[in-house]
Coordinates of C-alpha atoms in Angstrom, one line a residue:
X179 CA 3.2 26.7 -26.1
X180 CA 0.3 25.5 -23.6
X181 CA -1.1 28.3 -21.9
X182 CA -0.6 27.1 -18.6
X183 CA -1.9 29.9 -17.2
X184 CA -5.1 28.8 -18.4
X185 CA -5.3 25.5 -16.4
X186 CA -5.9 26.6 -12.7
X187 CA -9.1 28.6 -14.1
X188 CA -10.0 25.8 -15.9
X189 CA -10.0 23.8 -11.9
X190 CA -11.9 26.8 -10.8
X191 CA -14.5 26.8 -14.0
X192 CA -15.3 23.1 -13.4
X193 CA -15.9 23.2 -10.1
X194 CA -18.4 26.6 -10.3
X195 CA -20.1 25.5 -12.8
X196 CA -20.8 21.9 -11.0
X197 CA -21.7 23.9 -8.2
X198 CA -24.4 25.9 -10.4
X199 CA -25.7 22.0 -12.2
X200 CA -26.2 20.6 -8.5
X201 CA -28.2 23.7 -7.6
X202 CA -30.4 23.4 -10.8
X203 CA -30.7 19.3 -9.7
X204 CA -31.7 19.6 -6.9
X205 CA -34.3 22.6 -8.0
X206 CA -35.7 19.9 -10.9
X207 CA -35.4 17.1 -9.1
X208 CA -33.0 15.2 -10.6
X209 CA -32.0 13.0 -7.8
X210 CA -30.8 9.2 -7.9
X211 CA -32.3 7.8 -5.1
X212 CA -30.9 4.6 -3.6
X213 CA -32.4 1.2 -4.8
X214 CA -31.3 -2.0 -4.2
X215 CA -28.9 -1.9 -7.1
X216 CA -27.7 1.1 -5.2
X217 CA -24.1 1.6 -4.1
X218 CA -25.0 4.3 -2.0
X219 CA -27.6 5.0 0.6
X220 CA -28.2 9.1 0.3
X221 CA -30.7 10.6 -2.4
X222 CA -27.8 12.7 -4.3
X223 CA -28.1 15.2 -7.3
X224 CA -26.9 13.7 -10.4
X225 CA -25.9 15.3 -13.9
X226 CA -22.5 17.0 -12.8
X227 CA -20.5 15.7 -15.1
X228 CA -21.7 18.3 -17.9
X229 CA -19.6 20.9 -16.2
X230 CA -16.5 18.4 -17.3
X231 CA -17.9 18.6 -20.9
X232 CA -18.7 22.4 -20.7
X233 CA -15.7 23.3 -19.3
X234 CA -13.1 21.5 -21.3
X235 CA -14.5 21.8 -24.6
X236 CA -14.3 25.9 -24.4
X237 CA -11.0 25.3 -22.9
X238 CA -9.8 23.8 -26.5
X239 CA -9.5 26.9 -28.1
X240 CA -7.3 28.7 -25.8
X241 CA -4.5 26.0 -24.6
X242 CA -2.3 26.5 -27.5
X243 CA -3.6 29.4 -29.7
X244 CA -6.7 27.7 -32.1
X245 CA -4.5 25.3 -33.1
X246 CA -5.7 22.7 -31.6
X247 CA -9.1 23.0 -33.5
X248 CA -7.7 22.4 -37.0
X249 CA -6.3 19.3 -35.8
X250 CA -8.2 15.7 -36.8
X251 CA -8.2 14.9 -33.3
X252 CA -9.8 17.7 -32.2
X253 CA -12.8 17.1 -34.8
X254 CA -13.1 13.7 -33.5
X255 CA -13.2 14.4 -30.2
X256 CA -15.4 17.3 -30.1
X257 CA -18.0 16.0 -32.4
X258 CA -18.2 12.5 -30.8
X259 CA -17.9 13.9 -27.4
X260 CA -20.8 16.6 -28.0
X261 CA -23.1 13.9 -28.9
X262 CA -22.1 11.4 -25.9
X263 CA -22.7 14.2 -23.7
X264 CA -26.1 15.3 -25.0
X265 CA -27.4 11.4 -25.5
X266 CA -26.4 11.3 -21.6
X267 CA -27.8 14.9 -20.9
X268 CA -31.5 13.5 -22.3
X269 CA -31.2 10.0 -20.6
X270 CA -30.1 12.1 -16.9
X271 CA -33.3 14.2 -17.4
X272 CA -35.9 11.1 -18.6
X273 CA -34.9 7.8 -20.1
X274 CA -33.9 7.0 -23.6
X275 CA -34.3 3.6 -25.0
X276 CA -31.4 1.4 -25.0
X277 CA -31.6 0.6 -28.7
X278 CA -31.0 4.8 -29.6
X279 CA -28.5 5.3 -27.1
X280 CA -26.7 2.2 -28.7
X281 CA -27.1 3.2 -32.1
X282 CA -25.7 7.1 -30.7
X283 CA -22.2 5.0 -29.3
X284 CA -21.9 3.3 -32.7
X285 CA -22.7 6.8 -34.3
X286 CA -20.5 8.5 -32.1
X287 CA -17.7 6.3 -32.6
X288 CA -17.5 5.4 -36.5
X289 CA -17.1 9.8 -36.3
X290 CA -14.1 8.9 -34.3
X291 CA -12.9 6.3 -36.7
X292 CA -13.3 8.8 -39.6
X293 CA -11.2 11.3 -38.4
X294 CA -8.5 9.3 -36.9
X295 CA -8.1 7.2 -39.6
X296 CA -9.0 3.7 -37.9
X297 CA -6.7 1.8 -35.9
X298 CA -2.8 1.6 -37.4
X299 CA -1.2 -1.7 -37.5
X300 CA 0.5 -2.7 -34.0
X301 CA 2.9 -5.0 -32.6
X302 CA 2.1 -7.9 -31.2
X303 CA 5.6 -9.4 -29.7
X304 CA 7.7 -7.8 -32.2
X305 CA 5.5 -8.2 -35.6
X306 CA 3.7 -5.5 -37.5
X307 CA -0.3 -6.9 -37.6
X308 CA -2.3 -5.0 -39.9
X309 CA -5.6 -6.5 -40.1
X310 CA -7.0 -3.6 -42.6
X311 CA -11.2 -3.2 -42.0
X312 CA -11.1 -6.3 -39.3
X313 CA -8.7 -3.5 -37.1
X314 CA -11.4 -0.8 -38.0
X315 CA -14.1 -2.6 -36.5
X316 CA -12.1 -3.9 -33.5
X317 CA -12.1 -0.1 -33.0
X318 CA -15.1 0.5 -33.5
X319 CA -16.1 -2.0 -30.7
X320 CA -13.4 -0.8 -28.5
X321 CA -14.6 2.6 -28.6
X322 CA -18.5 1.7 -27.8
X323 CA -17.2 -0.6 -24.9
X324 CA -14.9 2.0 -23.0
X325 CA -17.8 4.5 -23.2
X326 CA -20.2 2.0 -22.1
X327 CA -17.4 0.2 -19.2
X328 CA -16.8 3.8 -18.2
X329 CA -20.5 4.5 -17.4
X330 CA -20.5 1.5 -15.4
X331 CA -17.4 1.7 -13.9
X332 CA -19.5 5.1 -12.2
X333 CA -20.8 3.6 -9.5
X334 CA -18.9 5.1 -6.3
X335 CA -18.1 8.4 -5.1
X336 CA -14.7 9.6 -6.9
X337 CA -14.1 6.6 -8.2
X338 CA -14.7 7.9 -12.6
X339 CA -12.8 11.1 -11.5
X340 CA -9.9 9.5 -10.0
X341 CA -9.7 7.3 -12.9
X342 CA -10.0 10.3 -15.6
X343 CA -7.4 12.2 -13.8
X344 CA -4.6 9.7 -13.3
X345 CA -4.7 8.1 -16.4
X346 CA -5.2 11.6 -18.2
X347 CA -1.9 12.8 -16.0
X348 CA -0.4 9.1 -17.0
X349 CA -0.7 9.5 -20.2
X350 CA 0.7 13.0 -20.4
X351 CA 3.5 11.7 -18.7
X352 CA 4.7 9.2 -21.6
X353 CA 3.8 11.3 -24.5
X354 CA 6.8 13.4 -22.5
X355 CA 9.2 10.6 -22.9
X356 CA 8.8 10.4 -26.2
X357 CA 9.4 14.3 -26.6
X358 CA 5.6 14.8 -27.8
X359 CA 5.1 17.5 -25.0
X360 CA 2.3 19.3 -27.1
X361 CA 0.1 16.3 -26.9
X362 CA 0.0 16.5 -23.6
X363 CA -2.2 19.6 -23.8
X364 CA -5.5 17.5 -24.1
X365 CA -5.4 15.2 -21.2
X366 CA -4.2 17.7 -19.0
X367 CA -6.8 20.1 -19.6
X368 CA -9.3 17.6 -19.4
X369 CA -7.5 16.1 -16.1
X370 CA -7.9 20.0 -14.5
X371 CA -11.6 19.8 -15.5
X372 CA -12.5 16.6 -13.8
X373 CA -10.4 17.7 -10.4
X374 CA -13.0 20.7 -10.4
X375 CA -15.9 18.3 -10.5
X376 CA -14.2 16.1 -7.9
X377 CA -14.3 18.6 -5.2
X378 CA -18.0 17.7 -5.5
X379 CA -17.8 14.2 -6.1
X380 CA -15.2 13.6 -3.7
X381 CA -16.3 10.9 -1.0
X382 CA -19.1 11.2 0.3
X383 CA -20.2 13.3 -3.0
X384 CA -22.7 15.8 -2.5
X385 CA -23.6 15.1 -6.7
X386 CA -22.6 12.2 -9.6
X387 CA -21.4 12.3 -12.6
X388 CA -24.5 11.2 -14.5
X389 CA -23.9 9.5 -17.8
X390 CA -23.1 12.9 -19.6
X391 CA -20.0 13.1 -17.9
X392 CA -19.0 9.5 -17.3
X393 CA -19.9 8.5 -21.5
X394 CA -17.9 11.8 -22.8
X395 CA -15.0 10.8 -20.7
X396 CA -15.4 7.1 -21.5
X397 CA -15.0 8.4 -25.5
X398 CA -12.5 10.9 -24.9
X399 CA -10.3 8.5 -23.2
X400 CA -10.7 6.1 -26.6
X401 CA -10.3 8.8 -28.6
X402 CA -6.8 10.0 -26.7
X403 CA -5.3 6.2 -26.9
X404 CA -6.4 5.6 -30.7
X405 CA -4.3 9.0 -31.5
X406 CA -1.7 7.6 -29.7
X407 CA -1.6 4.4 -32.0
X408 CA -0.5 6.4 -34.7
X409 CA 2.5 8.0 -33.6
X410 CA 3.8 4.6 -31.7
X411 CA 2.1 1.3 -31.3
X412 CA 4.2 1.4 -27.5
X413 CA 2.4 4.5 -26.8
X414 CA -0.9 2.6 -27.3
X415 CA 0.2 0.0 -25.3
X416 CA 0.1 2.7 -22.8
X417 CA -3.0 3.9 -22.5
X418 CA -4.2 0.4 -22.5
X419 CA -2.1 -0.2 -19.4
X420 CA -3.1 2.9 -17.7
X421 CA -6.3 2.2 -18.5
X422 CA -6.1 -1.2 -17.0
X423 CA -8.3 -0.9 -13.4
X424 CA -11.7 -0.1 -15.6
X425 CA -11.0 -2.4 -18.7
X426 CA -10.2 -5.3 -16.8
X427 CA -13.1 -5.1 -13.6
X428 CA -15.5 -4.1 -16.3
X429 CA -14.5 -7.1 -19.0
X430 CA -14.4 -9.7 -16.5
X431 CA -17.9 -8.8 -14.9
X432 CA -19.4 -8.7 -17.9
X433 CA -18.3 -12.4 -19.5
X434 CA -19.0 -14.3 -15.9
X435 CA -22.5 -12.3 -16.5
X436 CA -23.3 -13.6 -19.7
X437 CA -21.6 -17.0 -19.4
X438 CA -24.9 -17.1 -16.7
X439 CA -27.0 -16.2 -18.9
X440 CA -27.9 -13.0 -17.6
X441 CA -29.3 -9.7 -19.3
X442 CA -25.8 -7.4 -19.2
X443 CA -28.3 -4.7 -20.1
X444 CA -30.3 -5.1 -16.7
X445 CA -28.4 -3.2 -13.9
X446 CA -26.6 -4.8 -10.8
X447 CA -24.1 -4.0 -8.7
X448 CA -21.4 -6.9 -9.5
X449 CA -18.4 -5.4 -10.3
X450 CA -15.4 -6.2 -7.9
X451 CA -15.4 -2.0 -7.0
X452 CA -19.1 -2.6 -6.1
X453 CA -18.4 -6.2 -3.9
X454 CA -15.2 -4.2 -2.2
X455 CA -16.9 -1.0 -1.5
X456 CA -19.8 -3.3 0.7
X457 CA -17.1 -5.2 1.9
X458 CA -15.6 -2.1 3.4
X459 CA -18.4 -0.4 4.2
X460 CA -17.1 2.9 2.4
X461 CA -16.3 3.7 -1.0
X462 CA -13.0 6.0 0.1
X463 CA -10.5 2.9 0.6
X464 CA -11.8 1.3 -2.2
X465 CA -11.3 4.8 -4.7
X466 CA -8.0 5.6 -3.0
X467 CA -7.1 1.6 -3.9
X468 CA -7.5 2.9 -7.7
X469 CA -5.4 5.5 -7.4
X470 CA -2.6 3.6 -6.0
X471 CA -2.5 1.0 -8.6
X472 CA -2.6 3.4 -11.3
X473 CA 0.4 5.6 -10.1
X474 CA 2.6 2.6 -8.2
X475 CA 1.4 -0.2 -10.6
X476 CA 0.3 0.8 -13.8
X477 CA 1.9 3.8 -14.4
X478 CA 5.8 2.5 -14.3
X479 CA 4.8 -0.4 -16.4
X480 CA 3.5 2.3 -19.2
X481 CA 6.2 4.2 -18.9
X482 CA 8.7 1.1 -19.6
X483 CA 6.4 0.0 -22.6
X484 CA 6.6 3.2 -24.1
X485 CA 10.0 3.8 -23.9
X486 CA 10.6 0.8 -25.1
X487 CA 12.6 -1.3 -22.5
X488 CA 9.5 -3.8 -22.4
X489 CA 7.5 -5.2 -25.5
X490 CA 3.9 -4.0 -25.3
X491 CA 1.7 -7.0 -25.7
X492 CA 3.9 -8.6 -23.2
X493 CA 4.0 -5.3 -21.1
X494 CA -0.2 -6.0 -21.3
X495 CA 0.0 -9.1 -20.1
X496 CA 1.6 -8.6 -16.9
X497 CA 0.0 -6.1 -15.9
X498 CA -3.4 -7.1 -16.4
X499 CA -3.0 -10.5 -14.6
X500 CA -2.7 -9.3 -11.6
X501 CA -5.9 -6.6 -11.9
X502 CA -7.7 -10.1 -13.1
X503 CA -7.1 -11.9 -10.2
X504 CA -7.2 -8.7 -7.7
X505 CA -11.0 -8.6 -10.0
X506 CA -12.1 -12.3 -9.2
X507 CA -10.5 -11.6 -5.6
X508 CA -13.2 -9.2 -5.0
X509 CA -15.7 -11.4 -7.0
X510 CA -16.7 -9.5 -10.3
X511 CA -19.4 -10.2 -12.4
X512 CA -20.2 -13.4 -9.4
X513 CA -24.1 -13.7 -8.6
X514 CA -25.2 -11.2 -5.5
X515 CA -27.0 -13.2 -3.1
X516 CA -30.7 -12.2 -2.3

C-alpha cells in the first residue's frame, strides 16, 4: 500500500529544497534576464526544477516498500529522467550545443523504449494496429517531442507546474477506474513534488523551472502514458487527452513555424500561451485558463475514454479540435510583429 504518509513531506521537501537552489542562483548568478523573446520583465533565478527531480526520485523507494524499483517502469524512468535532468542541469549553468542535447533526448528515450517494451498495438476506431518497429520509432519521436514541447511549453509563471500536476492527478484518477490503484503511486508523488516547487513558481514566480525540471517532467510524463499503453490502449488514449493543452499549442506553433520557413531551433515567443499572456497583460488568467480546461474539459473526456463509453481515437478527436482552434484563436506559431 502507498505510504501516504510520505506525500505531505514529499510537498514540504520540494519546496525547501527549491528554496535552498534559488538561494544558490542567485549566489552564482544564474539569472534569466528578460530579452525581447522574454515573457517576463523581472531578472528571476532559474534552475528550480531540480528540486522536482531530487525530490521525487528519492521518494521512489519509499511509496510502496522498494517495490517500485524492480519494476521496468521504474528503470525507465529513472535512468532517462537522471540524464534529462543533468543534460538540462549543464545547459542551466552554460550552454550545450543543440546537436548533444539532441542526441541526449534520442539517448534518453530509445532507454525508455527498451524497458517498456516499445509502443503496443492500439485501437484506432475499433481495430487492433500494430505497426511492429514503424510503432517503435513513432515512440521514439513522441518521447523526444513531449520533452522538447514541454521545455517550451515553460515559458510563464506556473504554467509547466500546473500542467504536471493536473494531468499527473488526471491520470491517477483513471488508472482508479480501471481498479489499477497502485499505479497511481508515480504521478502522484511526482504531482506533490511539483506543488512544492509551485509555491515558488507560482505567479509572479520568484524562480523557473529551468530545463532540468521542465525536460525530466516532459519524459516522465511520456514515460507514464507509454506504460499506460500496455495495460489498455483506452488508458493511452488518456493521457494523450489530458495531455492535450501542451501537445496541441506546441504542435500547431511549430508546423505554421516551419511551413514559414523559419529555424524552430531559434527561440520566439509564438505560442498561443505566449500571444494570450501579452494580450492579458499577466500570465495568472492565462495559467489559471489551463487548469480549467484540464479538469472541466479534458479530464471528463479521459475518463469516458478510459472507461470505455467513448472510442479513443474518436474521444482524441473531439477533444483536440477545440484546443486547435482555442490555439489559432490566440494565434500560435503566427509571425510576431516587430
Amino acid at each position: 500500500m502507498i505510504a501516504w504518509t510520505i506525500l505531505p513531506l514529499v510537498v514540504v521537501l520540494s519546496w525547501l529544497m527549491t528554496g535552498a537552489l534559488r538561494r544558490y542562483a542567485l549566489a552564482r548568478s544564474i539569472i534569466d534576464v528578460p530579452n525581447a523573446r522574454s515573457s517576463h520583465t523581472i531578472p528571476t533565478p532559474r534552475g528550480g526544477g531540480v528540486a522536482i527531480v531530487v525530490v521525487f526520485l528519492l521518494a521512489i523507494p519509499f511509496l510502496s516498500g522498494f517495490d517500485l524499483l524492480q519494476s521496468d517502469a521504474a528503470f525507465a524512468l529513472v535512468g532517462a529522467g537522471l540524464g534529462i535532468a543533468l543534460l538540462g542541469f549543464l545547459d542551466d549553468h552554460g550552454h550545450v550545443a543543440a546537436r548533444w542535447r539532441l542526441l541526449g533526448h534520442f539517448l534518453s528515450a530509445a532507454w525508455v523504449l527498451y524497458w517498456l517494451g516499445g509502443l503496443p498495438a492500439v485501437m484506432v476506431f475499433g481495430h487492433a494496429v500494430d505497426v511492429g518497429w514503424w510503432g517503435h520509432a513513432f515512440a521514439l519521436f513522441y518521447l523526444v517531442w513531449l520533452l522538447n514541447l514541454y521545455n517550451f511549453m515553460d515559458g510563464i509563471d506556473g504554467l509547466a507546474s500546473i500542467e504536471a500536476i493536473s494531468v499527473c492527478l488526471g491520470g491517477a484518477l483513471l488508472y482508479s477506474l480501471l481498479n489499477q490503484q497502485a499505479l497511481a503511486v508515480l504521478p502522484i508523488s511526482l504531482a506533490c513534488a511539483v506543488l512544492g516547487f509551485l509555491i515558488w513558481n507560482f505567479p509572479p514566480a520568484k524562480i523557473f523551472m529551468g530545463d532540468a525540471g521542465s525536460g525530466f517532467l516532459g519524459i516522465t510524463l511520456g514515460v507514464f502514458s507509454l506504460q499506460a499503453a500496455w495495460i489498455s490502449p483506452s488508458l493511452f488514449y488518456g493521457w494523450l487527452i489530458l495531455l492535450g493543452v501542451f501537445i496541441v499549442d506546441a504542435t500547431a506553433t511549430l508546423l505554421r513555424r516551419l511551413l514559414r520557413g523559419e529555424k524552430v531551433y531559434e527561440a520566439h515567443r509564438s505560442h498561443a500561451y505566449q500571444y494570450a499572456s501579452r494580450q492579458y497583460a499577466r500570465h495568472l488568467p492565462v495559467t489559471l485558463g489551463v487548469l480549467f480546461i484540464n479538469v472541466l474539459w479534458l479530464l471528463p473526456l479521459a475518463c469516458v475514454v478510459t472507461l470505455g463509453l467513448l472510442d479513443g481515437a474518436l474521444g482524441l478527436i473531439i477533444a483536440y479540435v477545440p484546443l486547435v482552434l482555442l490555439a489559432l484563436k490566440y494565434r500560435a506559431g503566427q509571425a510576431e510583429i516587430r
